[in-house]
Amino acid sequence: MISIPGTLSVYNPQTRLTMFESGPETSTTSVIFLGGLLDGYHAVPYLPVLGRALAERGVSLIQVMLSSSNIGYGTSSLLQDTQELDILFAFLREERAKTRLFVIGHSTGCQQIIFHSHHGQHKLAVQGIILQGPVSDREFMVSSLDMYGKYLRLAQRMILDGKQPCILV
């Protein structure tokens, strides 16, 4: 079980998007973790260790939920992620007095922060970016189209044959 003490806060009251901050919350320096495809809080096993190491240096760790997090993947866009990150960065600077923000993008989170660094209103709020395990979901999906086509044909055949619903793997 992953357990990290911290505070869950709403950073966007209109959409009820939240962030989880661990370590010294009064710190003016924070590292923001953006997870990958289908990730939510405590997405990777190294976060507790990272959080403790940052706290020892007086830095807080912030995990963030975007509309595209968890099961929201595929229902959003990089532009929407960028707008939500802008709201987060403004909240952290204005409401929490954060002056130094660094972002770790994990997997899909890398795409989000790279896109934000080109198109975000608050892109200058970020002092540094770490890309950990960068991937392109779009390239993966394109390379997987043949497999999806096979599964689609199999599912259609199963429906015509009156087979019971099942998960295709």
Short mmCIF file of C-alpha atoms in Angstrom, two decimals:
data_model
loop_
_atom_site.label_atom_id
_atom_site.label_comp_id
_atom_site.label_asym_id
_atom_site.label_seq_id
_atom_site.Cartn_x
_atom_site.Cartn_y
_atom_site.Cartn_z
CA MET A 1 0.00 0.00 0.00
CA ILE A 2 1.29 3.45 -0.92
CA SER A 3 0.69 5.99 1.83
CA ILE A 4 1.75 9.62 1.67
CA PRO A 5 0.61 12.16 4.27
CA GLY A 6 -0.55 15.44 2.77
CA THR A 7 -3.42 17.74 1.92
CA LEU A 8 -6.04 17.32 -0.80
CA SER A 9 -7.19 20.69 -2.19
CA VAL A 10 -9.56 21.88 -4.90
CA TYR A 11 -7.62 24.14 -7.28
CA ASN A 12 -10.47 24.63 -9.76
CA PRO A 13 -13.84 25.09 -8.02
CA GLN A 14 -15.77 25.22 -11.33
CA THR A 15 -14.74 21.71 -12.36
CA ARG A 16 -13.79 20.38 -8.89
CA LEU A 17 -10.27 19.47 -10.03
CA THR A 18 -7.97 18.60 -7.16
CA MET A 19 -4.32 18.47 -6.18
CA PHE A 20 -2.57 16.53 -3.43
CA GLU A 21 0.35 18.27 -1.73
CA SER A 22 2.83 16.52 0.53
CA GLY A 23 5.85 17.90 2.33
CA PRO A 24 6.17 21.47 3.58
CA GLU A 25 3.06 23.19 2.24
CA THR A 26 4.39 26.63 3.17
CA SER A 27 7.39 26.12 0.89
CA THR A 28 7.61 28.55 -2.00
CA THR A 29 9.13 25.79 -4.15
CA SER A 30 7.11 22.82 -5.42
CA VAL A 31 7.59 19.91 -7.77
CA ILE A 32 4.42 18.98 -9.66
CA PHE A 33 3.97 15.40 -10.81
CA LEU A 34 1.88 14.77 -13.95
CA GLY A 35 1.08 11.08 -14.36
CA GLY A 36 0.60 9.03 -17.48
CA LEU A 37 -2.25 7.36 -19.30
CA LEU A 38 -5.07 6.47 -16.87
CA ASP A 39 -2.94 7.56 -13.87
CA GLY A 40 -4.30 9.22 -10.76
CA TYR A 41 -2.80 9.92 -7.36
CA HIS A 42 0.12 7.77 -6.19
CA ALA A 43 0.58 6.60 -9.79
CA VAL A 44 4.16 5.40 -9.56
CA PRO A 45 5.92 3.60 -6.71
CA TYR A 46 8.74 6.14 -6.38
CA LEU A 47 6.49 9.03 -5.27
CA PRO A 48 6.79 8.37 -1.50
CA VAL A 49 10.60 8.30 -1.75
CA LEU A 50 10.63 11.40 -3.97
CA GLY A 51 8.26 13.20 -1.60
CA ARG A 52 10.48 12.48 1.42
CA ALA A 53 13.64 13.55 -0.45
CA LEU A 54 12.00 16.80 -1.54
CA ALA A 55 10.63 17.48 1.96
CA GLU A 56 14.14 17.10 3.41
CA ARG A 57 15.15 19.93 1.07
CA GLY A 58 12.17 22.12 1.98
CA VAL A 59 10.28 21.43 -1.26
CA SER A 60 6.69 20.19 -1.53
CA LEU A 61 5.46 17.54 -3.96
CA ILE A 62 2.16 18.18 -5.73
CA GLN A 63 0.22 15.49 -7.56
CA VAL A 64 -2.50 16.87 -9.80
CA MET A 65 -5.74 15.60 -11.28
CA LEU A 66 -6.75 16.92 -14.69
CA SER A 67 -9.96 16.13 -16.57
CA SER A 68 -7.90 13.65 -18.59
CA SER A 69 -6.61 11.80 -15.49
CA ASN A 70 -7.78 8.32 -14.50
CA ILE A 71 -10.76 7.24 -16.60
CA GLY A 72 -10.95 10.70 -18.20
CA TYR A 73 -8.32 9.69 -20.75
CA GLY A 74 -9.65 10.09 -24.28
CA THR A 75 -12.33 12.59 -23.25
CA SER A 76 -10.05 15.60 -23.18
CA SER A 77 -7.30 17.20 -25.24
CA LEU A 78 -3.82 18.57 -24.74
CA LEU A 79 -5.32 22.05 -25.11
CA GLN A 80 -7.76 21.38 -22.26
CA ASP A 81 -4.91 19.93 -20.16
CA THR A 82 -2.96 23.13 -20.84
CA GLN A 83 -5.87 25.31 -19.74
CA GLU A 84 -6.26 23.27 -16.55
CA LEU A 85 -2.52 23.46 -15.85
CA ASP A 86 -2.72 27.24 -16.29
CA ILE A 87 -5.46 27.32 -13.64
CA LEU A 88 -3.30 25.16 -11.35
CA PHE A 89 -0.20 27.32 -11.83
CA ALA A 90 -2.19 30.52 -11.21
CA PHE A 91 -3.71 28.97 -8.07
CA LEU A 92 -0.29 27.91 -6.77
CA ARG A 93 1.25 31.33 -7.39
CA GLU A 94 -1.67 33.48 -6.21
CA GLU A 95 -3.27 31.38 -3.46
CA ARG A 96 -0.29 29.38 -2.17
CA ALA A 97 2.52 31.91 -2.80
CA LYS A 98 4.60 29.42 -4.79
CA THR A 99 7.40 31.19 -6.63
CA ARG A 100 9.38 28.25 -8.01
CA LEU A 101 7.55 25.47 -9.84
CA PHE A 102 9.12 22.42 -11.45
CA VAL A 103 7.18 19.72 -13.31
CA ILE A 104 7.88 16.01 -13.68
CA GLY A 105 5.99 14.50 -16.59
CA HIS A 106 5.64 10.73 -16.47
CA SER A 107 4.68 8.99 -19.73
CA THR A 108 1.66 10.90 -21.09
CA GLY A 109 2.42 13.63 -18.55
CA CYS A 110 5.49 14.43 -20.68
CA GLN A 111 3.25 15.29 -23.63
CA GLN A 112 1.09 17.48 -21.42
CA ILE A 113 3.94 19.57 -20.07
CA ILE A 114 5.73 19.87 -23.43
CA PHE A 115 2.49 21.07 -25.04
CA HIS A 116 1.98 23.49 -22.13
CA SER A 117 5.53 24.82 -22.51
CA HIS A 118 4.62 25.87 -26.07
CA HIS A 119 1.00 26.99 -25.62
CA GLY A 120 0.32 27.72 -21.95
CA GLN A 121 -0.52 31.19 -20.66
CA HIS A 122 1.51 30.51 -17.52
CA LYS A 123 4.39 28.66 -19.19
CA LEU A 124 6.91 31.05 -17.66
CA ALA A 125 5.72 30.01 -14.18
CA VAL A 126 7.61 26.73 -14.66
CA GLN A 127 11.33 26.91 -13.90
CA GLY A 128 12.18 23.38 -15.00
CA ILE A 129 10.80 20.23 -16.59
CA ILE A 130 11.78 16.59 -16.09
CA LEU A 131 10.57 14.10 -18.70
CA GLN A 132 10.43 10.63 -17.14
CA GLY A 133 9.50 7.80 -19.51
CA PRO A 134 8.24 10.02 -22.36
CA VAL A 135 5.95 8.34 -24.88
CA SER A 136 3.55 9.34 -27.63
CA ASP A 137 0.08 7.90 -27.10
CA ARG A 138 -0.88 8.94 -30.62
CA GLU A 139 2.00 7.03 -32.20
CA PHE A 140 1.16 3.98 -30.08
CA MET A 141 -2.49 4.12 -31.14
CA VAL A 142 -1.57 4.45 -34.82
CA SER A 143 0.83 1.52 -34.54
CA SER A 144 -1.95 -0.53 -32.88
CA LEU A 145 -4.69 0.07 -35.48
CA ASP A 146 -4.25 -3.37 -37.06
CA MET A 147 -4.74 -5.04 -33.67
CA TYR A 148 -7.86 -2.96 -32.96
CA GLY A 149 -9.25 -3.87 -36.37
CA LYS A 150 -8.79 -7.58 -35.61
CA TYR A 151 -10.54 -7.18 -32.25
CA LEU A 152 -13.38 -5.23 -33.87
CA ARG A 153 -13.95 -7.94 -36.47
CA LEU A 154 -13.81 -10.63 -33.76
CA ALA A 155 -16.31 -8.73 -31.59
CA GLN A 156 -18.68 -8.25 -34.54
CA ARG A 157 -18.46 -11.97 -35.36
CA MET A 158 -19.13 -12.89 -31.71
CA ILE A 159 -22.23 -10.66 -31.68
CA LEU A 160 -23.54 -12.25 -34.87
CA ASP A 161 -22.90 -15.72 -33.36
CA GLY A 162 -24.86 -14.76 -30.22
CA LYS A 163 -21.86 -15.08 -27.88
CA GLN A 164 -22.00 -13.69 -24.36
CA PRO A 165 -20.24 -10.36 -23.67
CA CYS A 166 -16.60 -10.76 -22.64
CA ILE A 167 -13.37 -8.82 -22.43
CA LEU A 168 -11.07 -9.33 -25.41
CA VAL A 169 -7.39 -9.48 -24.53
#
